[in-house]
Amino acid sequence: MVLTLLIVGIPLYWVLSNSFKTPDQVFRVPPLWWPESFTAGNYPRVFSESPFGQYMLNSVIITSILAAIKIVLGVISAYAFAYLRFPGRSAVFMLVLAALMVPNQITVISNYALVSQLGWINTFQGIIIPLAGVAFGTFLMRNHFMSLPYEIIEAARMDGASHMRLLFRIILPMSWPTLVAFALITVVNEWNEYLWPFLVASDDSVAPIQVGLTRLVNTDSGFTDWPLVMAATVLTVIPILVVFLFLQRYMIKGLTSGAVKG
């Protein structure tokens, strides 16, 4: 555990410490593990010398919309696979499972051609819609729904509950841990999404924060202000870290739900 902590923690410490250094200290040989003089000036410079606020706003917009779409579609499709009977249900669910095995990188070229034909290059919809698939969420929520006591579901149906009433009044209140885990995984994945937004976003108006970090590194002058980049990296991590710290116990409980019997 100590070895694992060091492997994970040392790079994070290096990023944090460099964000408080001056450029000459970053390139010092041997490297300085502790800044000679702390300076917090790199953090305000992130906003004054780059459109970092715009990057942050774009990430919030893209992540919020994508998370909402994926949660809604994932819950509804999982309900259909778990509780509705229709021809070809098993075959369709196998297609969903097959989608989990296809990396997003494989579909980049075809998706880019389609988005270009629709005129969605450098738009929010061009970034959001191709990423709105919910194979993982459907699989996770469907398996959880199948583990719920069927007697409760049957009793609600006998009382005349409609599908929407059954879903929102009976099933979801029993599924909060798994739903929170699904939401947290979705938010983290969309916040960290890089490849597709990098291809579609041509300028800073729709570029998310991960693309913005790349543009801070690859400057026109050819010189990378690493303390500035490290400060921006810390600011990028903080929002998602706060969300994770608040919701991690729900995530662990949701992912392990049904794993232990008796």
Short mmCIF file of C-alpha atoms in Angstrom, two decimals:
data_model
loop_
_atom_site.label_atom_id
_atom_site.label_comp_id
_atom_site.label_asym_id
_atom_site.label_seq_id
_atom_site.Cartn_x
_atom_site.Cartn_y
_atom_site.Cartn_z
CA MET A 1 0.00 0.00 0.00
CA VAL A 2 2.88 2.36 0.80
CA LEU A 3 4.51 1.59 -2.56
CA THR A 4 1.22 2.19 -4.38
CA LEU A 5 0.71 5.45 -2.50
CA LEU A 6 4.18 6.64 -3.51
CA ILE A 7 3.64 5.73 -7.17
CA VAL A 8 0.37 7.67 -7.23
CA GLY A 9 1.29 10.45 -4.83
CA ILE A 10 4.74 11.55 -6.01
CA PRO A 11 3.57 12.85 -9.43
CA LEU A 12 0.69 14.69 -7.73
CA TYR A 13 3.08 16.23 -5.21
CA TRP A 14 5.41 17.27 -8.05
CA VAL A 15 2.56 19.04 -9.84
CA LEU A 16 1.45 20.80 -6.65
CA SER A 17 4.96 21.88 -5.63
CA ASN A 18 5.81 23.18 -9.12
CA SER A 19 2.69 25.33 -9.09
CA PHE A 20 4.31 27.37 -6.28
CA LYS A 21 7.71 27.73 -7.97
CA THR A 22 9.23 30.24 -10.35
CA PRO A 23 10.31 29.03 -13.83
CA ASP A 24 14.01 28.98 -12.91
CA GLN A 25 13.29 26.65 -9.96
CA VAL A 26 11.38 24.19 -12.18
CA PHE A 27 14.39 23.61 -14.43
CA ARG A 28 16.91 23.33 -11.60
CA VAL A 29 19.26 20.31 -11.68
CA PRO A 30 19.09 18.40 -9.39
CA PRO A 31 15.36 19.04 -9.07
CA LEU A 32 13.97 20.98 -6.13
CA TRP A 33 11.42 18.85 -4.29
CA TRP A 34 10.55 21.80 -2.08
CA PRO A 35 10.27 25.36 -3.43
CA GLU A 36 12.98 27.72 -2.21
CA SER A 37 10.39 30.45 -1.92
CA PHE A 38 6.66 29.85 -2.23
CA THR A 39 4.79 32.05 -4.68
CA ALA A 40 1.04 31.87 -5.21
CA GLY A 41 1.21 34.26 -8.13
CA ASN A 42 0.93 31.47 -10.68
CA TYR A 43 -2.72 30.92 -9.82
CA PRO A 44 -4.01 34.42 -10.63
CA ARG A 45 -1.80 34.38 -13.74
CA VAL A 46 -3.73 31.34 -14.99
CA PHE A 47 -6.80 33.57 -15.39
CA SER A 48 -5.01 36.74 -16.49
CA GLU A 49 -2.73 35.20 -19.13
CA SER A 50 -5.12 32.60 -20.59
CA PRO A 51 -8.90 32.17 -21.14
CA PHE A 52 -8.95 29.63 -18.32
CA GLY A 53 -12.30 30.87 -17.03
CA GLN A 54 -13.82 30.18 -20.46
CA TYR A 55 -12.28 26.71 -20.49
CA MET A 56 -13.72 26.01 -17.05
CA LEU A 57 -17.18 27.26 -18.07
CA ASN A 58 -17.12 25.13 -21.23
CA SER A 59 -16.20 22.04 -19.21
CA VAL A 60 -19.03 22.69 -16.76
CA ILE A 61 -21.52 23.06 -19.63
CA ILE A 62 -20.34 19.96 -21.51
CA THR A 63 -20.04 17.80 -18.39
CA SER A 64 -23.43 18.87 -16.98
CA ILE A 65 -25.34 18.26 -20.21
CA LEU A 66 -23.60 14.97 -20.96
CA ALA A 67 -24.08 13.70 -17.41
CA ALA A 68 -27.78 14.60 -17.47
CA ILE A 69 -28.30 12.89 -20.84
CA LYS A 70 -26.41 9.75 -19.85
CA ILE A 71 -28.13 9.41 -16.48
CA VAL A 72 -31.62 9.81 -17.95
CA LEU A 73 -30.99 7.48 -20.89
CA GLY A 74 -29.12 4.97 -18.73
CA VAL A 75 -31.88 4.72 -16.13
CA ILE A 76 -34.72 4.50 -18.65
CA SER A 77 -32.98 1.93 -20.87
CA ALA A 78 -31.97 -0.12 -17.82
CA TYR A 79 -35.59 -0.14 -16.64
CA ALA A 80 -36.69 -1.38 -20.06
CA PHE A 81 -34.17 -4.21 -20.09
CA ALA A 82 -34.96 -5.20 -16.50
CA TYR A 83 -38.76 -5.01 -16.35
CA LEU A 84 -40.24 -4.84 -19.85
CA ARG A 85 -40.83 -7.82 -22.09
CA PHE A 86 -40.37 -7.20 -25.82
CA PRO A 87 -39.11 -9.24 -28.80
CA GLY A 88 -35.36 -9.30 -29.18
CA ARG A 89 -34.66 -7.95 -25.69
CA SER A 90 -31.73 -10.30 -25.10
CA ALA A 91 -30.24 -9.58 -28.52
CA VAL A 92 -30.45 -5.83 -28.01
CA PHE A 93 -28.85 -6.12 -24.59
CA MET A 94 -26.02 -8.15 -26.12
CA LEU A 95 -25.46 -5.28 -28.54
CA VAL A 96 -25.21 -2.93 -25.56
CA LEU A 97 -22.61 -5.21 -23.99
CA ALA A 98 -20.74 -5.36 -27.30
CA ALA A 99 -20.61 -1.55 -27.33
CA LEU A 100 -18.65 -1.70 -24.07
CA MET A 101 -15.89 -3.52 -25.94
CA VAL A 102 -15.50 -0.87 -28.65
CA PRO A 103 -13.07 1.94 -27.70
CA ASN A 104 -14.21 5.46 -28.56
CA GLN A 105 -11.06 5.99 -30.60
CA ILE A 106 -12.27 3.49 -33.21
CA THR A 107 -15.30 5.63 -34.08
CA VAL A 108 -13.44 8.95 -34.20
CA ILE A 109 -13.06 9.12 -37.98
CA SER A 110 -16.66 8.22 -38.81
CA ASN A 111 -18.03 10.49 -36.10
CA TYR A 112 -15.87 13.39 -37.25
CA ALA A 113 -17.04 12.95 -40.86
CA LEU A 114 -20.68 12.95 -39.73
CA VAL A 115 -20.26 15.97 -37.44
CA SER A 116 -18.49 17.84 -40.24
CA GLN A 117 -21.32 17.11 -42.69
CA LEU A 118 -23.84 18.41 -40.15
CA GLY A 119 -21.86 21.64 -39.70
CA TRP A 120 -21.26 20.94 -36.01
CA ILE A 121 -17.50 21.47 -35.94
CA ASN A 122 -16.58 23.87 -33.12
CA THR A 123 -20.01 23.64 -31.48
CA PHE A 124 -21.23 22.24 -28.19
CA GLN A 125 -23.61 19.82 -29.90
CA GLY A 126 -20.73 18.53 -32.00
CA ILE A 127 -18.84 17.67 -28.82
CA ILE A 128 -21.77 16.41 -26.76
CA ILE A 129 -23.95 14.26 -29.04
CA PRO A 130 -21.28 11.75 -30.23
CA LEU A 131 -20.29 11.18 -26.58
CA ALA A 132 -23.83 10.56 -25.33
CA GLY A 133 -23.76 6.76 -25.50
CA VAL A 134 -24.76 5.02 -22.25
CA ALA A 135 -23.67 1.39 -22.61
CA PHE A 136 -21.89 1.31 -19.24
CA GLY A 137 -24.72 3.08 -17.42
CA THR A 138 -27.32 0.78 -18.93
CA PHE A 139 -25.32 -2.28 -17.93
CA LEU A 140 -24.68 -1.03 -14.37
CA MET A 141 -28.22 0.14 -13.63
CA ARG A 142 -29.86 -2.88 -15.28
CA ASN A 143 -27.86 -5.27 -13.12
CA HIS A 144 -28.81 -3.31 -10.01
CA PHE A 145 -32.49 -3.22 -10.94
CA MET A 146 -32.43 -6.99 -11.41
CA SER A 147 -31.11 -7.39 -7.83
CA LEU A 148 -34.05 -5.51 -6.26
CA PRO A 149 -36.73 -7.58 -4.48
CA TYR A 150 -39.19 -8.56 -7.17
CA GLU A 151 -42.01 -8.85 -4.62
CA ILE A 152 -41.95 -5.06 -4.13
CA ILE A 153 -42.12 -4.45 -7.87
CA GLU A 154 -44.99 -6.91 -8.26
CA ALA A 155 -46.89 -5.35 -5.34
CA ALA A 156 -46.61 -1.90 -6.93
CA ARG A 157 -47.90 -3.25 -10.23
CA MET A 158 -50.86 -4.89 -8.50
CA ASP A 159 -51.65 -1.50 -6.94
CA GLY A 160 -51.87 -0.06 -10.44
CA ALA A 161 -48.55 1.80 -10.59
CA SER A 162 -47.62 2.96 -14.08
CA HIS A 163 -44.11 2.50 -15.45
CA MET A 164 -43.05 6.05 -14.61
CA ARG A 165 -44.59 5.88 -11.14
CA LEU A 166 -42.93 2.52 -10.53
CA LEU A 167 -39.58 3.88 -11.66
CA PHE A 168 -39.59 7.19 -9.76
CA ARG A 169 -41.54 6.22 -6.63
CA ILE A 170 -40.35 2.65 -6.01
CA ILE A 171 -37.20 1.70 -7.91
CA LEU A 172 -35.07 4.86 -7.83
CA PRO A 173 -35.51 5.47 -4.07
CA MET A 174 -34.02 1.98 -3.54
CA SER A 175 -31.22 2.65 -6.02
CA TRP A 176 -29.57 5.84 -4.77
CA PRO A 177 -26.12 4.36 -4.05
CA THR A 178 -25.82 2.81 -7.50
CA LEU A 179 -27.31 5.88 -9.17
CA VAL A 180 -24.83 8.16 -7.38
CA ALA A 181 -21.97 5.85 -8.39
CA PHE A 182 -23.14 5.98 -12.01
CA ALA A 183 -23.45 9.77 -11.88
CA LEU A 184 -20.01 10.21 -10.31
CA ILE A 185 -18.28 7.93 -12.83
CA THR A 186 -20.03 9.77 -15.65
CA VAL A 187 -19.06 13.22 -14.36
CA VAL A 188 -15.42 12.22 -13.88
CA ASN A 189 -15.20 10.63 -17.35
CA GLU A 190 -16.77 13.59 -19.13
CA TRP A 191 -14.71 16.14 -17.19
CA ASN A 192 -11.53 14.32 -18.25
CA GLU A 193 -12.60 13.75 -21.88
CA TYR A 194 -9.85 14.99 -24.17
CA LEU A 195 -9.51 13.37 -27.62
CA TRP A 196 -12.92 14.12 -29.12
CA PRO A 197 -13.19 17.73 -27.84
CA PHE A 198 -9.62 18.33 -29.04
CA LEU A 199 -10.62 17.30 -32.58
CA VAL A 200 -13.90 19.23 -32.69
CA ALA A 201 -13.06 22.44 -30.79
CA SER A 202 -11.27 24.83 -33.16
CA ASP A 203 -11.05 27.79 -30.79
CA ASP A 204 -11.46 28.74 -27.14
CA SER A 205 -15.21 29.42 -27.37
CA VAL A 206 -16.14 25.73 -26.89
CA ALA A 207 -12.84 24.13 -25.84
CA PRO A 208 -13.07 22.34 -22.45
CA ILE A 209 -10.47 22.57 -19.76
CA GLN A 210 -8.45 19.51 -20.85
CA VAL A 211 -7.94 21.01 -24.30
CA GLY A 212 -7.10 24.32 -22.66
CA LEU A 213 -4.28 22.69 -20.71
CA THR A 214 -2.80 21.39 -23.96
CA ARG A 215 -2.91 24.89 -25.42
CA LEU A 216 -1.09 26.24 -22.39
CA VAL A 217 1.68 23.72 -23.02
CA ASN A 218 1.87 24.19 -26.80
CA THR A 219 2.32 27.95 -27.06
CA ASP A 220 3.17 29.93 -30.20
CA SER A 221 6.40 31.16 -28.63
CA GLY A 222 7.67 27.62 -28.12
CA PHE A 223 8.31 28.30 -24.44
CA THR A 224 6.17 26.47 -21.89
CA ASP A 225 5.59 28.25 -18.60
CA TRP A 226 5.49 25.11 -16.49
CA PRO A 227 4.57 26.76 -13.15
CA LEU A 228 1.57 28.28 -14.95
CA VAL A 229 0.63 24.90 -16.46
CA MET A 230 0.99 23.16 -13.09
CA ALA A 231 -1.20 25.77 -11.38
CA ALA A 232 -3.83 25.29 -14.09
CA THR A 233 -3.61 21.52 -13.61
CA VAL A 234 -4.24 21.86 -9.88
CA LEU A 235 -7.25 24.10 -10.55
CA THR A 236 -8.53 21.50 -13.03
CA VAL A 237 -8.32 18.68 -10.50
CA ILE A 238 -9.87 20.52 -7.53
CA PRO A 239 -13.57 20.59 -8.66
CA ILE A 240 -13.74 16.90 -9.51
CA LEU A 241 -11.74 15.99 -6.40
CA VAL A 242 -14.21 17.82 -4.17
CA VAL A 243 -17.14 16.05 -5.83
CA PHE A 244 -15.43 12.68 -5.44
CA LEU A 245 -14.59 13.22 -1.76
CA PHE A 246 -18.21 14.05 -0.98
CA LEU A 247 -19.69 11.14 -2.94
CA GLN A 248 -17.06 8.40 -2.67
CA ARG A 249 -18.87 6.43 0.03
CA TYR A 250 -21.99 6.27 -2.15
CA MET A 251 -19.86 5.20 -5.11
CA ILE A 252 -18.21 2.34 -3.19
CA LYS A 253 -21.54 1.21 -1.76
CA GLY A 254 -23.19 1.34 -5.16
CA LEU A 255 -20.49 -0.59 -6.99
CA THR A 256 -20.40 -3.32 -4.33
CA SER A 257 -24.17 -3.58 -4.01
CA GLY A 258 -25.17 -7.21 -4.35
CA ALA A 259 -21.58 -8.46 -4.25
CA VAL A 260 -21.96 -10.01 -0.79
CA LYS A 261 -24.74 -12.45 0.01
CA GLY A 262 -26.07 -13.42 3.41
#
